[in-house]
XYZ file of C-alpha atoms in Angstrom:
309
model
C -20.682 -16.864 4.735
C -18.816 -17.383 1.391
C -15.620 -15.384 1.041
C -13.938 -14.056 -2.092
C -11.400 -16.543 -3.614
C -8.184 -16.109 -5.517
C -9.989 -17.499 -8.457
C -12.721 -14.756 -8.267
C -10.094 -12.182 -7.974
C -8.014 -13.470 -11.004
C -11.366 -13.449 -13.048
C -11.783 -9.707 -12.048
C -8.345 -9.075 -13.227
C -9.265 -9.952 -16.531
C -12.415 -7.865 -16.516
C -10.680 -4.722 -15.470
C -7.728 -4.923 -17.495
C -8.934 -2.496 -20.287
C -9.235 0.223 -17.752
C -6.657 -0.206 -14.830
C -3.383 1.274 -14.569
C -0.863 -1.624 -13.638
C 0.778 0.463 -11.138
C 4.503 -0.311 -10.055
C 6.245 -0.526 -6.916
C 7.867 2.625 -6.073
C 10.810 2.612 -3.685
C 10.398 5.396 -0.995
C 13.672 4.915 1.110
C 13.600 1.378 2.463
C 9.930 0.984 2.010
C 8.033 -0.121 -1.545
C 4.907 1.946 -2.211
C 2.127 0.586 -4.377
C 0.549 4.156 -5.874
C -2.869 3.636 -6.393
C -3.077 7.430 -6.748
C -1.940 7.063 -10.391
C -5.237 5.587 -11.530
C -7.127 7.613 -13.755
C -9.688 8.404 -11.066
C -6.790 9.050 -8.541
C -7.523 5.894 -6.300
C -7.778 2.095 -6.303
C -11.631 2.289 -6.281
C -11.789 1.873 -10.134
C -10.871 -1.539 -9.547
C -13.968 -2.713 -7.600
C -16.514 -0.200 -9.216
C -15.579 -1.187 -13.069
C -15.454 -4.966 -12.040
C -19.058 -4.733 -10.653
C -20.326 -2.694 -13.498
C -18.666 -4.965 -16.031
C -19.912 -8.238 -14.256
C -23.354 -7.052 -13.480
C -24.200 -5.015 -16.537
C -26.825 -2.869 -14.767
C -29.270 -0.402 -16.534
C -28.065 2.250 -13.996
C -26.302 2.367 -10.630
C -26.286 4.143 -7.582
C -23.938 4.440 -4.423
C -22.987 5.885 -1.051
C -19.390 7.072 -1.095
C -16.937 9.318 0.852
C -15.882 10.356 -2.662
C -13.329 8.184 -4.319
C -15.685 5.031 -4.935
C -18.390 7.620 -6.008
C -15.629 9.043 -8.703
C -14.957 5.571 -9.668
C -18.440 4.325 -10.318
C -19.277 7.363 -11.819
C -16.296 6.625 -14.533
C -17.407 3.101 -14.928
C -21.088 3.965 -15.569
C -19.915 6.569 -18.256
C -18.039 4.056 -19.848
C -20.937 1.785 -19.917
C -23.252 4.259 -21.104
C -25.699 4.005 -17.866
C -26.703 6.761 -15.567
C -25.366 7.003 -11.982
C -26.262 8.475 -8.762
C -23.857 9.033 -5.845
C -24.664 9.928 -2.201
C -21.986 11.618 -0.495
C -22.042 12.871 3.315
C -21.921 16.694 4.033
C -18.261 17.868 4.206
C -16.906 15.676 1.321
C -14.061 17.340 -0.059
C -14.922 19.544 -3.334
C -12.108 17.811 -5.004
C -13.985 14.700 -4.877
C -17.337 16.296 -5.504
C -16.410 18.049 -8.493
C -14.761 14.917 -9.910
C -17.846 12.988 -9.401
C -20.102 15.718 -11.472
C -17.105 15.931 -14.060
C -17.550 12.136 -14.915
C -21.397 12.693 -15.435
C -22.821 11.455 -12.256
C -25.812 13.063 -10.229
C -24.683 14.302 -6.847
C -26.975 13.860 -3.672
C -25.545 15.253 -0.514
C -26.950 14.150 2.904
C -25.952 14.178 6.640
C -23.514 11.501 7.377
C -25.622 9.118 9.203
C -28.183 9.323 6.102
C -25.830 8.269 3.231
C -26.625 4.421 3.383
C -30.403 4.880 3.517
C -30.544 7.717 1.154
C -28.749 5.420 -1.330
C -31.256 2.623 -0.661
C -34.239 4.972 -1.219
C -32.497 6.071 -4.601
C -32.097 2.554 -5.745
C -35.742 1.628 -4.741
C -37.304 4.657 -6.122
C -35.510 4.605 -9.439
C -35.013 1.156 -10.219
C -31.220 1.524 -10.052
C -28.821 -1.253 -9.036
C -26.929 -0.354 -5.585
C -23.148 -0.844 -5.947
C -21.831 -0.186 -2.302
C -18.167 0.901 -1.906
C -17.009 -2.195 -0.151
C -19.753 -4.652 0.958
C -20.264 -6.638 -2.073
C -18.064 -9.656 -3.415
C -17.476 -8.223 -7.036
C -16.214 -4.919 -5.440
C -13.887 -6.916 -3.112
C -12.657 -9.129 -6.019
C -11.700 -6.093 -8.069
C -9.800 -4.486 -5.141
C -7.931 -7.853 -4.665
C -6.291 -7.586 -8.091
C -3.862 -5.247 -6.339
C -2.535 -8.207 -4.200
C -1.913 -10.091 -7.260
C -0.096 -7.351 -8.712
C 2.071 -6.932 -5.555
C 3.156 -10.706 -5.607
C 3.676 -10.753 -9.382
C 6.189 -7.857 -8.871
C 7.657 -9.096 -5.308
C 7.085 -12.807 -4.884
C 9.067 -12.754 -1.607
C 7.100 -9.966 0.196
C 6.885 -10.303 3.650
C 4.557 -7.670 5.058
C 1.628 -5.804 2.935
C 0.179 -2.723 4.630
C -3.189 -1.726 3.737
C -5.395 1.125 4.682
C -8.813 0.069 6.337
C -12.232 1.705 6.219
C -15.168 -0.387 5.145
C -12.600 -3.179 4.509
C -13.038 -3.861 0.865
C -9.624 -3.137 0.019
C -7.937 -5.096 2.856
C -10.448 -8.109 2.145
C -9.501 -8.444 -1.309
C -5.878 -8.076 -0.881
C -5.496 -10.179 1.856
C -7.485 -13.148 0.283
C -5.017 -12.875 -2.838
C -1.840 -12.623 -0.700
C -2.870 -15.346 1.875
C -3.929 -17.551 -0.965
C -0.561 -17.516 -2.747
C 1.829 -16.447 -0.058
C 0.495 -17.497 3.234
C 3.522 -16.586 5.228
C 3.233 -13.072 4.364
C 1.749 -10.849 7.161
C -1.134 -8.489 5.811
C -1.620 -5.603 8.478
C -4.571 -3.405 8.108
C -4.090 0.374 9.159
C -6.739 2.989 10.153
C -6.777 6.148 12.133
C -6.795 6.290 15.868
C -9.979 8.452 15.652
C -11.703 5.772 13.165
C -10.639 2.634 14.918
C -13.533 0.265 14.750
C -11.705 -2.384 12.763
C -9.017 -2.672 15.381
C -11.619 -2.574 18.028
C -13.676 -5.332 16.332
C -10.894 -7.464 15.746
C -9.750 -7.313 19.393
C -13.386 -8.014 20.494
C -14.158 -10.644 17.980
C -17.210 -9.323 17.030
C -18.441 -6.375 14.723
C -18.439 -2.919 16.424
C -19.319 0.098 14.858
C -18.437 3.710 15.595
C -20.848 6.471 14.917
C -20.286 9.168 12.492
C -19.639 11.694 15.196
C -16.565 9.799 16.189
C -15.256 8.722 12.717
C -15.549 12.264 11.172
C -12.873 13.680 13.778
C -10.097 12.223 11.384
C -8.680 14.033 8.427
C -8.560 10.789 6.610
C -11.967 11.241 5.075
C -12.002 8.114 2.953
C -11.496 5.793 6.256
C -14.373 6.798 8.092
C -16.970 3.927 7.196
C -17.581 0.991 9.220
C -16.956 -2.695 8.539
C -19.624 -4.856 7.074
C -20.430 -8.397 8.315
C -18.948 -9.625 4.686
C -15.508 -7.598 5.126
C -15.179 -8.589 8.885
C -15.413 -12.056 7.895
C -12.774 -11.477 5.363
C -10.492 -9.551 8.121
C -11.147 -12.472 10.657
C -10.039 -14.916 8.071
C -7.220 -13.505 6.297
C -5.768 -10.174 8.122
C -3.142 -10.705 10.931
C -3.801 -7.525 12.603
C -5.091 -4.087 12.381
C -2.908 -1.254 13.739
C -3.701 2.548 14.215
C -2.002 5.730 13.382
C -2.155 9.513 14.820
C -3.265 12.468 13.016
C 0.227 13.763 13.278
C 1.821 10.416 11.742
C -0.582 10.565 8.744
C 0.599 14.140 8.097
C 3.894 13.175 8.453
C 3.459 10.326 5.982
C 1.975 12.583 3.377
C 5.211 14.957 3.560
C 7.480 12.135 3.334
C 5.622 10.560 0.327
C 5.619 13.873 -1.495
C 9.119 14.787 -0.656
C 10.889 11.552 -0.664
C 8.840 9.691 -3.296
C 7.509 12.391 -5.393
C 3.915 10.830 -4.672
C 0.811 12.760 -3.694
C -1.507 11.234 -1.056
C -4.439 12.117 0.683
C -4.609 11.516 4.080
C -6.463 8.061 3.730
C -4.051 7.063 1.237
C -0.926 7.745 3.625
C -1.887 5.510 6.652
C -0.080 2.455 5.614
C 3.144 4.594 5.140
C 2.489 6.175 8.420
C 2.393 2.822 10.222
C 5.725 2.087 8.801
C 7.370 5.265 9.422
C 6.261 5.099 13.205
C 7.300 1.700 13.729
C 4.124 -0.164 13.788
C 4.574 -2.859 11.412
C 6.230 -6.150 11.551
C 10.077 -6.108 10.147
C 10.429 -7.429 6.730
C 10.379 -6.552 2.927
C 7.302 -4.276 3.104
C 4.677 -3.074 0.614
C 2.608 -0.085 1.562
C -0.607 0.474 -0.280
C -1.082 4.222 -1.284
C -4.799 3.987 -1.876
C -5.501 7.446 -3.116
C -4.172 10.715 -3.930
C -7.309 12.964 -4.136
C -6.248 15.479 -1.555
C -7.825 18.922 -1.125
C -4.954 21.188 -2.539
C -5.263 23.559 0.570
C -4.599 20.651 2.837
C -1.722 19.479 0.680
C -0.126 23.068 0.804
C -0.670 23.349 4.627
C 1.019 19.621 5.172
C 4.124 20.690 2.703
C 4.274 24.085 4.359
C 4.554 22.505 7.781
C 7.700 20.602 6.402
C 9.495 23.853 5.190
C 9.050 25.331 8.644
C 10.570 22.260 10.520
């Protein structure tokens, strides 16, 4: 299986430069945080989605998404003036579905176990190009531009912690980091309640968890399973995958908000949670905050918990 290279990632950086925010490394205590929540769609997903559309130049696109990739693809499609359909599972936070519609995409809501099949049906029935949220080399290359930026800003980084869901983000970042600084450790982080990546790496084979298991976590953006393509990247480039609890995720959300003035959705807080709970190797560390599209009621609840402690 052909993996994404650092040359692919460098080419992607040039294509996405017009729309992507060059996010800084923000000190939060003794941790450096890469806040992709500052992107114009609120998450890192703009990198891969825009790159795929810019390179493929399709007449129209469709995807399945837990919300953030859908927003990003809708934005990219609107920029290029092509139609977009986004299939989301029931229970997707309204803050994400509203944003998808706001960017002009058609929204299709289906049961969680129908999202992939429904997207494929729309693609075949309407002649649209399927741009998956992670299982595509152009998407992975776009996400990998985060790794280039981390190394440009912090050449001596020792640990890079990255959220893991379908694996596109950690695949791209790890490909960039290991090509340019192979001594740095790339650590994936996922919720204990959606720990298929950790189990897959431990078993040496791809293991999938059904939606009934992964939908227990509040980290709605981390419920997807790895693909063969992303699993191959993880096996080649990722040093380990660690897991965090729901309480640790919420504590990290509070810490980012109060100590760093950074808004993180649960999925975006898991890398910071791994550092706060002592689950990362020692060394100069960057935690990727992958997104900030949090439901306002959930954020309020998390912050009120801090006030009561």
